[in-house]
Amino acid sequence: MFEDVDGPEQKTLLRLLIIAGIGIPILIEVVTFGSMMGHHLMGDTGDEAVPETPTAAEAGAGVGDPILESAAVSARIDAGSVVTADEGWRFTLTVNVTNTGSDPAAVRLDSVTTRNGETIEGAATTGQLSVEETDDVTKSWLLPPGERPDTVSVTVLTYPDGGSVQSTQYTVALGDIPVSNR
């Protein structure tokens, strides 16, 4: 194999190639092992920027959050759940409403929109609430299997003395509503 190598220059070149062929992989292994041991023994020094894994933060109302900016009522989500079933996922929402205005008022939960954009109709209302009166309204919608609620349409109705009923509709973004299979 090395019979055709003549002269000191060719022998030196051959030795350098053999040393490089064996030495470079060994050097890489030593540096890698040294780096692992350094991190293990010294811990993270904080000199390196560690990228954070982004988490999708749900921007919307959850259980206990207020949902209406209306001057006529204050409302907050008392309960919300999604229960899985074969025929679909049952989304149930309970909202506690207090009439904080000067006229009788009511709150109606209307349609719900899923995260894929499908709208499911339905309605439930508190009925007319006197000033400072509190009541709950609960509505349940059957969503397609695998779908979660994204928004709910809420209507505030006010009944001024001697005037016609005034309605204001709100679209409330929902946060992460828990899913269960109970």
C-alpha positions as a printed NumPy array, in Angstrom:
array([[  0.   ,   0.   ,   0.   ],
       [  2.792,   2.432,   0.85 ],
       [  5.357,   0.957,  -1.58 ],
       [  4.967,   3.757,  -4.101],
       [  5.7  ,   6.481,  -1.481],
       [  9.171,   7.815,  -2.21 ],
       [ 10.983,  10.692,  -0.7  ],
       [ 10.759,  12.493,   2.598],
       [  8.126,  15.003,   1.37 ],
       [  5.638,  12.287,   0.478],
       [  6.241,  10.426,   3.752],
       [  5.699,  13.646,   5.719],
       [  2.506,  14.358,   3.795],
       [  1.268,  10.811,   4.423],
       [  1.997,  11.11 ,   8.151],
       [  0.139,  14.452,   8.314],
       [ -2.903,  12.949,   6.565],
       [ -2.977,   9.966,   8.951],
       [ -2.616,  12.23 ,  11.994],
       [ -5.381,  14.541,  10.718],
       [ -7.665,  11.593,   9.859],
       [ -7.372,  10.177,  13.365],
       [ -6.776,  13.373,  15.361],
       [ -9.702,  15.5  ,  14.144],
       [-12.453,  13.011,  15.18 ],
       [-10.731,  12.499,  18.55 ],
       [-10.492,  16.27 ,  19.044],
       [-14.209,  16.677,  18.238],
       [-15.13 ,  13.965,  20.749],
       [-12.961,  15.529,  23.468],
       [-14.481,  18.977,  22.943],
       [-18.024,  17.561,  22.964],
       [-17.399,  15.52 ,  26.101],
       [-15.725,  18.477,  27.813],
       [-18.639,  20.738,  26.99 ],
       [-21.162,  18.223,  28.362],
       [-19.171,  17.765,  31.552],
       [-18.762,  21.526,  31.956],
       [-22.53 ,  22.071,  31.711],
       [-23.185,  19.17 ,  34.05 ],
       [-20.692,  20.245,  36.704],
       [-21.028,  24.024,  36.41 ],
       [-24.688,  24.233,  35.495],
       [-26.107,  26.784,  33.099],
       [-24.158,  30.001,  33.531],
       [-26.849,  32.083,  31.9  ],
       [-24.416,  33.399,  29.285],
       [-26.276,  31.681,  26.493],
       [-29.654,  32.82 ,  25.293],
       [-32.062,  29.932,  25.649],
       [-34.977,  30.263,  23.253],
       [-38.367,  30.006,  24.913],
       [-41.017,  27.753,  23.488],
       [-43.949,  29.939,  22.544],
       [-47.233,  28.993,  24.152],
       [-50.531,  29.965,  22.711],
       [-52.201,  32.198,  25.232],
       [-55.917,  32.172,  24.962],
       [-57.114,  35.735,  24.762],
       [-60.631,  35.552,  26.047],
       [-62.854,  35.275,  29.069],
       [-62.832,  32.226,  31.304],
       [-64.655,  31.155,  34.442],
       [-64.772,  34.05 ,  36.924],
       [-64.021,  36.736,  34.323],
       [-66.315,  39.706,  33.623],
       [-67.665,  39.675,  30.072],
       [-69.714,  42.827,  29.418],
       [-68.583,  46.429,  29.259],
       [-72.17 ,  47.659,  29.34 ],
       [-73.19 ,  50.398,  31.751],
       [-76.585,  48.742,  32.209],
       [-75.381,  45.427,  33.692],
       [-72.377,  43.701,  35.114],
       [-71.876,  40.075,  34.124],
       [-69.3  ,  37.406,  34.754],
       [-68.892,  33.783,  33.712],
       [-69.829,  31.565,  36.672],
       [-69.313,  28.222,  34.936],
       [-68.279,  26.905,  31.566],
       [-67.567,  23.399,  30.345],
       [-67.311,  21.258,  27.246],
       [-68.345,  17.613,  27.646],
       [-67.463,  15.128,  24.908],
       [-70.068,  12.728,  23.534],
       [-70.587,  10.666,  20.405],
       [-73.192,  13.   ,  18.909],
       [-71.055,  16.12 ,  19.534],
       [-69.382,  18.188,  22.22 ],
       [-71.84 ,  19.83 ,  24.662],
       [-70.781,  23.393,  25.586],
       [-72.565,  24.783,  28.661],
       [-72.142,  28.355,  29.862],
       [-73.537,  30.013,  33.013],
       [-73.352,  33.799,  33.379],
       [-74.177,  35.712,  36.564],
       [-75.84 ,  39.051,  35.767],
       [-76.526,  42.052,  38.017],
       [-78.584,  44.998,  36.776],
       [-76.401,  48.004,  37.651],
       [-78.32 ,  50.509,  35.507],
       [-81.252,  52.76 ,  36.298],
       [-83.797,  50.853,  34.169],
       [-84.919,  47.216,  34.152],
       [-82.621,  45.055,  31.986],
       [-82.105,  41.504,  30.764],
       [-79.217,  39.53 ,  29.285],
       [-79.656,  36.95 ,  26.533],
       [-77.047,  34.383,  25.511],
       [-77.448,  33.896,  21.765],
       [-75.334,  31.932,  19.305],
       [-71.885,  30.465,  19.846],
       [-69.138,  30.32 ,  17.206],
       [-66.612,  27.475,  17.184],
       [-62.893,  27.851,  16.579],
       [-63.342,  26.704,  12.976],
       [-65.961,  29.429,  12.382],
       [-69.203,  27.429,  12.549],
       [-72.089,  29.246,  14.269],
       [-74.55 ,  27.286,  16.423],
       [-77.801,  29.102,  17.172],
       [-79.713,  29.071,  20.442],
       [-80.865,  31.496,  23.108],
       [-81.48 ,  31.749,  26.836],
       [-82.305,  34.865,  28.867],
       [-82.332,  36.052,  32.442],
       [-85.731,  37.61 ,  32.038],
       [-86.302,  41.214,  33.061],
       [-84.227,  42.225,  36.103],
       [-85.139,  45.155,  38.334],
       [-82.436,  47.636,  39.35 ],
       [-79.768,  45.91 ,  41.505],
       [-81.404,  42.493,  40.957],
       [-79.133,  39.509,  40.204],
       [-79.851,  36.319,  38.283],
       [-78.044,  33.575,  36.386],
       [-78.573,  32.547,  32.778],
       [-77.443,  29.122,  31.546],
       [-77.373,  27.897,  27.963],
       [-76.093,  24.697,  26.382],
       [-75.099,  24.255,  22.728],
       [-74.218,  21.02 ,  20.892],
       [-70.972,  21.642,  18.988],
       [-69.621,  19.364,  16.258],
       [-67.343,  16.596,  17.622],
       [-63.865,  17.914,  18.36 ],
       [-64.878,  21.586,  18.234],
       [-64.371,  24.107,  21.014],
       [-66.173,  27.421,  21.523],
       [-64.438,  30.585,  20.35 ],
       [-67.018,  33.359,  20.89 ],
       [-70.51 ,  33.762,  22.264],
       [-72.997,  36.399,  21.179],
       [-74.607,  38.227,  24.141],
       [-77.45 ,  40.74 ,  23.929],
       [-78.229,  43.282,  26.675],
       [-81.85 ,  44.451,  26.661],
       [-82.889,  47.568,  28.585],
       [-86.498,  48.532,  29.271],
       [-86.696,  52.316,  29.854],
       [-89.913,  53.696,  31.365],
       [-92.322,  54.548,  28.592],
       [-89.774,  53.819,  25.881],
       [-89.147,  50.99 ,  23.501],
       [-86.803,  48.127,  24.348],
       [-83.182,  48.945,  23.552],
       [-80.79 ,  46.144,  22.692],
       [-77.024,  46.106,  22.429],
       [-75.257,  43.036,  21.092],
       [-71.753,  41.984,  22.152],
       [-69.427,  39.313,  20.85 ],
       [-67.485,  37.86 ,  23.77 ],
       [-64.22 ,  36.041,  23.056],
       [-63.927,  32.912,  25.173],
       [-60.702,  31.653,  26.656],
       [-59.762,  28.08 ,  27.367],
       [-62.967,  26.321,  28.481],
       [-62.132,  22.94 ,  30.096],
       [-63.028,  19.771,  28.165],
       [-64.04 ,  16.567,  29.953],
       [-65.659,  13.26 ,  29.056],
       [-67.905,  12.904,  32.106]])
